[in-house]
Each structure stands twice: as structure tokens, then as C-alpha cells.
XYZ file of C-alpha atoms in Angstrom:
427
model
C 69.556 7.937 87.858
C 73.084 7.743 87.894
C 74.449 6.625 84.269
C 78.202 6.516 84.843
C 79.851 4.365 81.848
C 82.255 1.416 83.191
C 84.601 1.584 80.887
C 85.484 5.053 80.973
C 87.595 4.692 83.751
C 89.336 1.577 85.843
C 86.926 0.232 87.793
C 87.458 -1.205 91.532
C 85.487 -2.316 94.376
C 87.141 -2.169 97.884
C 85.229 -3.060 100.801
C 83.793 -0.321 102.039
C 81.832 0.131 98.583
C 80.679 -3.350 98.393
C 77.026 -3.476 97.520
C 74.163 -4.782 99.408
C 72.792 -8.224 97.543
C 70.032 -5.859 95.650
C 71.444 -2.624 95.211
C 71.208 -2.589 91.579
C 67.265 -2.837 91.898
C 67.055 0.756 93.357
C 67.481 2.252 89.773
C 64.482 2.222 88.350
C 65.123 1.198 84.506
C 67.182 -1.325 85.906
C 64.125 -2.883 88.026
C 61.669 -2.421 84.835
C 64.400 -4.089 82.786
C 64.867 -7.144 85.451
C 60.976 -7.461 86.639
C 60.023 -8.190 82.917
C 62.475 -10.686 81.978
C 61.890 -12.593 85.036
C 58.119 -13.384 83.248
C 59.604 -13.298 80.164
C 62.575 -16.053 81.329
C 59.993 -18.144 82.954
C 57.733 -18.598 79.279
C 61.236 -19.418 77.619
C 61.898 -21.880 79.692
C 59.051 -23.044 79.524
C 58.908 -23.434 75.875
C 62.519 -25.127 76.208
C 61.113 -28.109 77.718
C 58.155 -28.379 75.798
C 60.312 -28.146 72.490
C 62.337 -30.929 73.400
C 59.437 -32.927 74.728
C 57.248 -32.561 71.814
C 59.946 -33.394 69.543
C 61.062 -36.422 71.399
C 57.243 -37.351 71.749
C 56.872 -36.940 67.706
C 59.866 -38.689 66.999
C 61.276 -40.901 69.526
C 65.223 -39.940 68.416
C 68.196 -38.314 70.258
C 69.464 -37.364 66.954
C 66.323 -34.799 66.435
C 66.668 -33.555 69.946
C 70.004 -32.304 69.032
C 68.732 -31.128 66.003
C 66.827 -28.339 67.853
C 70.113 -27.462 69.185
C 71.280 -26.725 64.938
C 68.347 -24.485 64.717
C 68.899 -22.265 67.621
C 72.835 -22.586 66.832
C 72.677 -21.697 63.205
C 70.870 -18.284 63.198
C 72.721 -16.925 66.052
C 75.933 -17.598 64.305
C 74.561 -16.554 60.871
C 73.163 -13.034 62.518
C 74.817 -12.092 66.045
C 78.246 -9.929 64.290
C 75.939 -7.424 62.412
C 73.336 -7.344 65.794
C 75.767 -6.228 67.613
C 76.578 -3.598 64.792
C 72.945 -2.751 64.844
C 73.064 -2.698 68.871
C 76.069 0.006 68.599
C 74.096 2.093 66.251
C 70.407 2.522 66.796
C 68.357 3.095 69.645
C 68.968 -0.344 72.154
C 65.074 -0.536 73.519
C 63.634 0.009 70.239
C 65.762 -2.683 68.502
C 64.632 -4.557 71.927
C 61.307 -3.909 71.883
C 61.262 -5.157 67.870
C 62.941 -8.448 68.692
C 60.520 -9.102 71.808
C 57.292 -9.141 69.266
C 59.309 -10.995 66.599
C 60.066 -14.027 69.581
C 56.174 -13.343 70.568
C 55.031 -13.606 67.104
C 56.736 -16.953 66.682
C 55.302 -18.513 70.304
C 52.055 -17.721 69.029
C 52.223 -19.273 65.805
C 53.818 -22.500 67.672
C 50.672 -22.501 69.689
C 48.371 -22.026 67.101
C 50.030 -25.011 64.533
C 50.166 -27.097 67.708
C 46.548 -26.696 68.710
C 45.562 -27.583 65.213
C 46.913 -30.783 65.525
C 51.075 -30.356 64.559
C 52.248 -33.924 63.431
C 55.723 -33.451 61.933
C 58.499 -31.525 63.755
C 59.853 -29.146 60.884
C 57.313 -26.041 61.791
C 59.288 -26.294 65.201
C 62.739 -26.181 63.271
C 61.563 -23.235 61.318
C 60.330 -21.477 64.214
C 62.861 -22.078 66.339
C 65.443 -21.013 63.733
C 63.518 -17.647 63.539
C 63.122 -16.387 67.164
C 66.806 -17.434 66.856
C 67.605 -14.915 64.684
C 66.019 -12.682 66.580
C 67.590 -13.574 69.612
C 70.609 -12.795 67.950
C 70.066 -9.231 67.741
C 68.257 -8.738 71.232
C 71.196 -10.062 73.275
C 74.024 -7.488 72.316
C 71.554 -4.855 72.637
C 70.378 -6.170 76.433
C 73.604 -6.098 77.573
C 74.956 -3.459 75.920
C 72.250 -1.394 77.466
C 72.346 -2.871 81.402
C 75.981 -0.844 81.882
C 73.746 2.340 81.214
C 71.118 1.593 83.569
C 73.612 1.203 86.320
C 76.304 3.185 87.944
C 79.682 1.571 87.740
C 80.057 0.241 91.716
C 76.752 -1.349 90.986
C 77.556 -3.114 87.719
C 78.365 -6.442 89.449
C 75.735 -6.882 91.493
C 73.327 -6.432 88.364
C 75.228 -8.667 86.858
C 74.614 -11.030 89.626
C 71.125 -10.132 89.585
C 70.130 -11.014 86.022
C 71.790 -14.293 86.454
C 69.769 -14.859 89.394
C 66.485 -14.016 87.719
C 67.418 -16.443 84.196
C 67.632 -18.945 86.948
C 64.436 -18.482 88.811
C 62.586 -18.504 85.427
C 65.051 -21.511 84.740
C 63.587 -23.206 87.851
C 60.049 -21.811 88.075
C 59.895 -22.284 84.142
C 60.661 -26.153 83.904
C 58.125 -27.012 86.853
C 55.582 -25.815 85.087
C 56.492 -26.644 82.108
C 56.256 -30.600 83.536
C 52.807 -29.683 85.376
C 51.273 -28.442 81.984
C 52.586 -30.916 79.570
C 51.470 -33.198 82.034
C 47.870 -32.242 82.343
C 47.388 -29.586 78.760
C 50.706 -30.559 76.491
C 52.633 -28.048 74.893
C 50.393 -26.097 73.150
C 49.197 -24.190 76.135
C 52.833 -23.708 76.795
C 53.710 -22.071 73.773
C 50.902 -19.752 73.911
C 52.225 -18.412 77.765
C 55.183 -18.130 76.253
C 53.641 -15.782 73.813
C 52.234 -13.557 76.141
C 55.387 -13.557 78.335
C 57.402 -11.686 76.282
C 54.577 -8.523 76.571
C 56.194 -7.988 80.211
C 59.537 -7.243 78.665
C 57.828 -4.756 75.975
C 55.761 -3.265 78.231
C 59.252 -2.478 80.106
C 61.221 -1.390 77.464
C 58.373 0.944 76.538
C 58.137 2.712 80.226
C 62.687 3.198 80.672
C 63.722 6.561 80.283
C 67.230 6.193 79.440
C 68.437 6.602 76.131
C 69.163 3.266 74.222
C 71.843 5.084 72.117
C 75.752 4.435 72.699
C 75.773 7.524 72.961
C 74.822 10.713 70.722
C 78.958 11.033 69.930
C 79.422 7.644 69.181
C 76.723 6.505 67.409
C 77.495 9.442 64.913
C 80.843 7.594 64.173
C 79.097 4.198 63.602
C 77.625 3.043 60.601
C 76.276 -0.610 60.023
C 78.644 -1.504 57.917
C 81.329 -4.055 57.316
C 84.138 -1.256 58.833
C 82.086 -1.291 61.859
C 82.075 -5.425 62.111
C 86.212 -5.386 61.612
C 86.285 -2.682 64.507
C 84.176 -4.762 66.871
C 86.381 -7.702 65.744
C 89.904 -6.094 65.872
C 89.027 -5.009 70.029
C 87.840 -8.067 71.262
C 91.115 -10.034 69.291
C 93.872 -7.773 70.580
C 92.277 -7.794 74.272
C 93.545 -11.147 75.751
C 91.200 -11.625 78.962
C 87.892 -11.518 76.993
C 89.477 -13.607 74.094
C 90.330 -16.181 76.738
C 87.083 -16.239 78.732
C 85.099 -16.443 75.286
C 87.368 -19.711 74.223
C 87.333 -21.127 77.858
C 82.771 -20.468 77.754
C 82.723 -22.499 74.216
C 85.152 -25.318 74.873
C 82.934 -26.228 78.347
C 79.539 -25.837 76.695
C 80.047 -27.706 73.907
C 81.387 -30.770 75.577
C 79.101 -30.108 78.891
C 75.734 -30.243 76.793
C 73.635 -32.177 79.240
C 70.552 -30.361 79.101
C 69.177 -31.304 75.795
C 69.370 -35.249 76.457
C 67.341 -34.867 79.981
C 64.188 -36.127 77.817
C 65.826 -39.805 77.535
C 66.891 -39.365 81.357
C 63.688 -38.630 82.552
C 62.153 -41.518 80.475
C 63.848 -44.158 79.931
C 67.091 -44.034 82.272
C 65.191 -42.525 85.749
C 61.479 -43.430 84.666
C 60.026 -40.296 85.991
C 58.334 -39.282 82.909
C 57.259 -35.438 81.946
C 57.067 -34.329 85.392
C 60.046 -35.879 86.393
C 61.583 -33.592 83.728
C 60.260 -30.882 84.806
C 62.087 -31.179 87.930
C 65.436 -32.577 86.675
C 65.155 -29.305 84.093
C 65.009 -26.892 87.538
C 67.415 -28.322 89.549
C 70.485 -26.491 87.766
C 68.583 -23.383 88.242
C 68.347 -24.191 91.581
C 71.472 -24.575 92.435
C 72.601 -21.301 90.277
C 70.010 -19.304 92.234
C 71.426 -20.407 95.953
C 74.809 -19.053 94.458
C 73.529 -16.271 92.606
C 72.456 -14.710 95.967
C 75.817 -15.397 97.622
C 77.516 -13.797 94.995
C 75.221 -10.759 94.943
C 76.180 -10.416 98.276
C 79.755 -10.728 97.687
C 80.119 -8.387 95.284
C 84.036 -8.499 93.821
C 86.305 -11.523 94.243
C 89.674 -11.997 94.243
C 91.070 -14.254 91.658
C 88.911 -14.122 89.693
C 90.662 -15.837 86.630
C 91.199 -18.925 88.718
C 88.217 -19.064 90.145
C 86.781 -19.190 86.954
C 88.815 -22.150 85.749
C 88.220 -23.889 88.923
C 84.453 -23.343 88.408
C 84.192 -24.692 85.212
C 86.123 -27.626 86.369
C 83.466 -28.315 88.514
C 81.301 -28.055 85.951
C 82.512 -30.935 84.196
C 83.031 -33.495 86.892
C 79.484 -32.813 87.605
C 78.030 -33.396 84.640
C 80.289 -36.885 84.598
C 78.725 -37.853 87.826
C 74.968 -37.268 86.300
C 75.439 -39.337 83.467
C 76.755 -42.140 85.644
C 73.675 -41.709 87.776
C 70.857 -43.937 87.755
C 69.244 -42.305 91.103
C 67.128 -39.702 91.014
C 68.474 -37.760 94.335
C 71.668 -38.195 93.169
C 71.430 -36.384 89.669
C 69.368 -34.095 91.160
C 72.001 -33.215 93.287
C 74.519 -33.147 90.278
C 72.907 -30.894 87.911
C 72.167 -28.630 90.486
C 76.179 -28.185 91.212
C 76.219 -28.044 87.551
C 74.098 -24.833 87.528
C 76.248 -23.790 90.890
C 79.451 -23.708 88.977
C 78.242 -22.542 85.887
C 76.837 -19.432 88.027
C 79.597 -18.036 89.393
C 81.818 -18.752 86.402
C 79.056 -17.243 84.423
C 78.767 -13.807 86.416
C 82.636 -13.496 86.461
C 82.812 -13.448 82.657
C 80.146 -11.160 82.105
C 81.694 -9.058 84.694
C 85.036 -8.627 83.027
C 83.917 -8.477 79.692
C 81.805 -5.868 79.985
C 83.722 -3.489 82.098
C 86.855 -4.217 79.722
C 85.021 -3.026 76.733
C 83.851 0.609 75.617
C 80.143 1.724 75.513
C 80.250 2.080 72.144
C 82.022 -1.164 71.152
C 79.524 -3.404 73.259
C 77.220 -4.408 71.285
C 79.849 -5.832 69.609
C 81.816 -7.383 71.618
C 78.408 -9.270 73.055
C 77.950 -10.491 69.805
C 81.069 -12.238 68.965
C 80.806 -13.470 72.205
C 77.166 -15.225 71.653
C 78.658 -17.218 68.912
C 81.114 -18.849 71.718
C 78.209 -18.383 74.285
C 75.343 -19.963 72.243
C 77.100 -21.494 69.312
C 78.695 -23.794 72.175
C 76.220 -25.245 73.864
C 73.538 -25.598 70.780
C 76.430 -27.332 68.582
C 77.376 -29.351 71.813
C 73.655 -30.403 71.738
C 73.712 -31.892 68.394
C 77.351 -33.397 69.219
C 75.548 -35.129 72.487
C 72.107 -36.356 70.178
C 74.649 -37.827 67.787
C 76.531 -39.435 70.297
C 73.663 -40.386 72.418
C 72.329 -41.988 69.039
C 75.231 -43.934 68.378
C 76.114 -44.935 71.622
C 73.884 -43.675 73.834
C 72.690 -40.988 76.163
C 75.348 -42.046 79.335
C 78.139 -42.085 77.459
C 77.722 -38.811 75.526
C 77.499 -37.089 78.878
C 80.479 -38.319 80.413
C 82.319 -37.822 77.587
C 81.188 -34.459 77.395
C 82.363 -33.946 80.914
C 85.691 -34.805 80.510
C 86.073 -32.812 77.859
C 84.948 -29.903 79.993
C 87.434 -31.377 82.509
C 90.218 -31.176 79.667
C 89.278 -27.480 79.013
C 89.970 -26.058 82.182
C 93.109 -27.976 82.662
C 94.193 -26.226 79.457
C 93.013 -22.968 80.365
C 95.075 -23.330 84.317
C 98.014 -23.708 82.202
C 98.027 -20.549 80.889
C 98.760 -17.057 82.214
C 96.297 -14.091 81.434
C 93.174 -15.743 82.813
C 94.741 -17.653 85.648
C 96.603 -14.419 87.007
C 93.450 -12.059 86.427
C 92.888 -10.750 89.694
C 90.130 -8.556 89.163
C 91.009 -5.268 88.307
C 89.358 -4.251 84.650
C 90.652 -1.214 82.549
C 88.278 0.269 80.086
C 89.864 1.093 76.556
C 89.143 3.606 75.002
């Protein structure tokens, strides 16, 4: 299996090298890698809607909705820099394969509580805040390690690809999730979630690429605070993946729809738990119709602008769903919402990772989960408190336009909107 690194040299993708919409699947750590996240994807998502439901069921208030949204916020914040330390210096699948049975551990203790008859919501908080935490050191090493499991004309596309399988678990995972909370509540949920995350284990377990940076520059990396400066000094003083960070946290946390979907499918559309479950896939939906165009596509042109025009998409969406009171219609909204948020999505990745150094990833994913993450669970307790205070409609639209507002600021400046596509790896 090829193993070229990325960033070693420019990278560029003319036409006659484009890549077939699955090409990245013929490497076979890559297709362990992407078969058991799909399962494990689908029990996440899963548990996302149940969370939100059983907490709204328990409670009744928008404000501890958005609460969950602290708890999955706070840890990754608190714990992604030195994760993606820890991702640059040990063994990737190993520190992969430890996360995975932390997240089990906790799905299966949110199962068990719930089965026994869980009345008050703070066991959720805790355990939410936990498989955070873990979270925050699995995702620096995930991506650090995809680049490794791919050759470098193939990148995109599995770039492309792993967004397309988050959203078929993101569209698989809600549907069910309505069907069983429906018919079993959440307890059943939890516990599939549980036994999800063995897929991505059993995975890990089976690769036979090394999960090292490599041999020569994992000997120069300590976890240490030298080695969080480092990680910090690259991404500052490289202006594209500083600007697509800023641009990914300004839209999420105004653009925070998703957690206030509970009040929509209750009390503003009436279509109760199943109803959620559906309103909960259509993003995914949409995301997964443009997923496999831009597999297919593999490099664009423009791609700074089209990024900026994306996310303003993004945000007049989400202003038309919140105006909504018609189920086809927001439907129809959120799943443009996922479309946009797709392609600008893929693009970031994209440039990111081919503009940083092998060793130096697991870093640079990590600072950019606190814009990634930290955005959109902060924006979820700004929407509960606004939603709270003034309700669910307005702190949607208001969230859109500030989405809106983001983009226009990011068109007027120069790195991103000029990017055309061409990524340089430092060294």
C-alpha cells in the first residue's frame, strides 16, 4: 500500500489523475478505517438524538438542551492541544483504539443508569463531558493517520469519502434513533451505541500501517509544552488554515440549528420523536447527495471562494428553517444546510491537511477542533439561551445571519478568497 506523505511535496491534481468517486477504498487500511466508522457514526448519531430528547423529555427547557452543547464543548477545549501532542508522539491506532473503549465504556454506563430508571439529567452531563474528552484525543489522531493510509492523488477523494460516510450514519443514525425512542426510548439506544464503537476497534486492531509520525519524527517529539508552542507557532504563521479555522467557528457558532430541532419537532411542526428523527437526517441527506458529486469531482478550482460562497449558503438556509412552519419546506432547508456545509467542509479538510507536515498534524487537528467543535457546541448553548429568552425561531435566524455576516467578512479578504487550490507542504 502506497504511503506517500502529502506534505512532503506540492501537491496537484490535473485531469488526467482525477480519481474515480471510490478510489480511496482500494487501500485496504483505508477501507477497514472507513467500514468501521460508518457503524460506529451511525450509534453516535444515534445517541445525539436520544441525548437531546431525553433531556428535553426530563426537563422541558431549551436552556438544558444547550447545556449538552457546554459539556461536549468544554472537554474538547480543555484537552484537544495536548491530544494532538499525544497524536504526534505515540502510536495513532493504539491511542485510537484506547479512546474507542473509553467512548464505549461511557455508552454503556448511559444505558445501564437509563435502564435503571435515570430521573435527573446530570449523569448525562458527566458522561457526555467524558467521552468528550476522549473525543478530544481520538480526532487529531484519526486524521492525522488517514494521510498515511492514502497516497497523495487519493487524499481528496478520502477526504470526500469520510464525509460521506459521517453523513450516512448522520442520516441512517437519526431514523433510527426516532423509530427506537419511539417504540424502546433511549436506553436501547445508548446501549447500540455501545457496541458500535467495537467495529472501529476491531479495525484499528486488523491495519497494518504504522500509527507513528514517523520513526524520525516522533524521536524529536516529546509531550511537552515545547511541543504544544510548535504545533501552535505553524498553524499561526500559515495564513490559509488560520483563515479557514476562523471562517469554520464564526459559521458554527451562529448556525447552531441542530440542537433546538427537539422544540421544532414538538411544538413548532408537531411531528413528535419520529418527526425528529427525520428532520435530524435530512442535513445528512443532503451532505451525502453532494458528498458523492464531490468524490467524483475530485479538485476544484477556487476553492477559497467556493468555500465562502458555501458557507453563505449555509446561513441563508438555516434563516429560511427557522422561518418555516412546514414540514417539506424545512426539510428541504436543512438538507441544503448539510449540502453547503459538505462541500465547504471537504475543502477545509483538504487544504489543511495537505498544508501541514506529518509530523505536525496531530497538532494542527487539534487547534483546529477547538474552532471545529468549540463552535458549534458553544453556538448550542448561545441558541438554548436565546431560544429561552426569546424563543426557538428567533435564535435560528439570528444565528443565520450571523453566518451570513461571516462570510461577507471572510469575501472581503484576500488569502482565502484568492486560494485557488494549489497546497505546499512545509517542512
Amino acid at each position: 500500500m502506497a504511503t506517500t506523505d502529502p506534505a512532503s511535496s506540492p501537491v496537484t491534481t490535473n485531469a488526467k489523475e482525477r480519481p474515480t468517486a471510490f478510489s480511496s477504498l482500494r487501500h485496504r487500511d483505508f477501507r477497514l478505517l472507513w467500514m468501521g466508522q460508518i457503524v460506529s457514526v451511525t450509534g453516535s448519531q444515534m445517541q445525539l438524538v436520544a441525548i437531546n430528547w431525553h433531556i428535553y423529555l426530563l426537563t422541558g427547557s431549551a436552556l438544558a438542551l444547550g447545556l449538552v452543547g457546554l459539556f461536549r464543548a468544554g472537554p474538547i477545549i480543555l484537552c484537544s492541544l495536548m491530544g494532538g501532542v499525544v497524536a504526534d508522539v505515540i502510536d495513532r491506532r493504539r491511542l485510537m483504539m484506547t479512546t474507542q473503549t473509553i467512548m464505549l465504556a461511557c455508552s454503556g454506563m448511559l444505558a445501564l443508569i437509563t435502564f435503571n430508571g435515570l430521573r435527573r439529567v446530570w449523569p448525562i452531563y458527566l458522561l457526555t463531558a467524558i467521552a468528550s474528552a476522549a473525543w478530544a484525543f481520538d480526532t487529531p489522531a484519526r486524521q492525522s493517520l488517514m494521510p498515511s493510509l492514502v497516497p497523495a492523488k487519493d487524499f481528496p477523494n478520502a477526504v470526500s469519502l469520510s464525509m460521506l460516510m459521517f453523513q450516512i450514519g448522520m442520516i441512517v443514525g437519526p431514523a433510527l434513533a426516532g423509530f427506537i425512542l419511539g417504540n424502546f426510548g433511549p436506553g436501547v439506544i445508548y446501549a447500540t451505541n455501545a457496541a458500535s464503537f467495537v467495529a472501529v476497534i476491531a479495525g484499528l486492531a486488523l491495519m497494518r500501517t504504522s500509527g507513528r509520525a514517523s520513526e524520525r519524527e516522533s524521536d524529536k517529539t516529546r509531550v511537552s509544552f515545547a511541543a504544544l508552542v510548535e504545533g501552535l507557532r505553524f498553524v499561526w504563521h500559515t495564513p490559509i488554515i488560520v483563515q479557514t479555522m476562523t471562517l469554520d467557528f464564526a459559521a458554527t457558532f451562529f448556525a447552531s440549528a441542530n440542537q433546538l430541532l427537539p422544540i421544532y419537532a414538538k411544538d413548532i411542526l408537531k411531528v413528535g420523536a419520529q418527526g425528529l428523527g427525520v428532520l435530524a437526517a435530512a442535513p445528512a441527506t443532503g451532505a451525502v447527495i453532494t458528498g458523492l458529486v464531490m468524490a467524483r469531482l475530485g479538485t476544484l478550482k477556487k476553492q477559497g471562494l467556493v468555500v465562502i460562497v458555501s458557507v453563505a449558503i449555509f446561513g441563508a438556509a438555516t434563516i429560511a428553517f427557522g422561518v418555516s412552519r412546514v414540514l417539506w419546506l424545512s426539510l428541504l432547508m436543512l438538507a441544503i444546510v448539510g449540502a453547503a456545509d459538505t462541500v465547504s467542509t471537504i475543502l477545509r479538510q483538504t487544504i489543511r491537511q495537505l498544508a501541514t507536515p506529518n509530523n505536525l498534524r496531530g497538532r494542527m487537528t487539534s487547534v483546529n477542533m477547538i474552532f471545529f467543535m468549540g463552535g458549534p457546541q458553544l453556538g448550542e448553548l448561545e441558541a438554548g439561551a436565546l431560544a429561552a429568552l426569546f424563543g426557538a425561531p428567533f435564535s435560528v435566524v439570528t444565528g443565520g445571519v450571523g453566518c451570513l455576516l461571516a462570510a461577507a467578512i471572510a469575501f472581503g479578504g484576500r488569502t482565502l478568497r484568492r486560494y485557488a487550490g494549489t497546497v505546499s507542504g512545509k517542512q
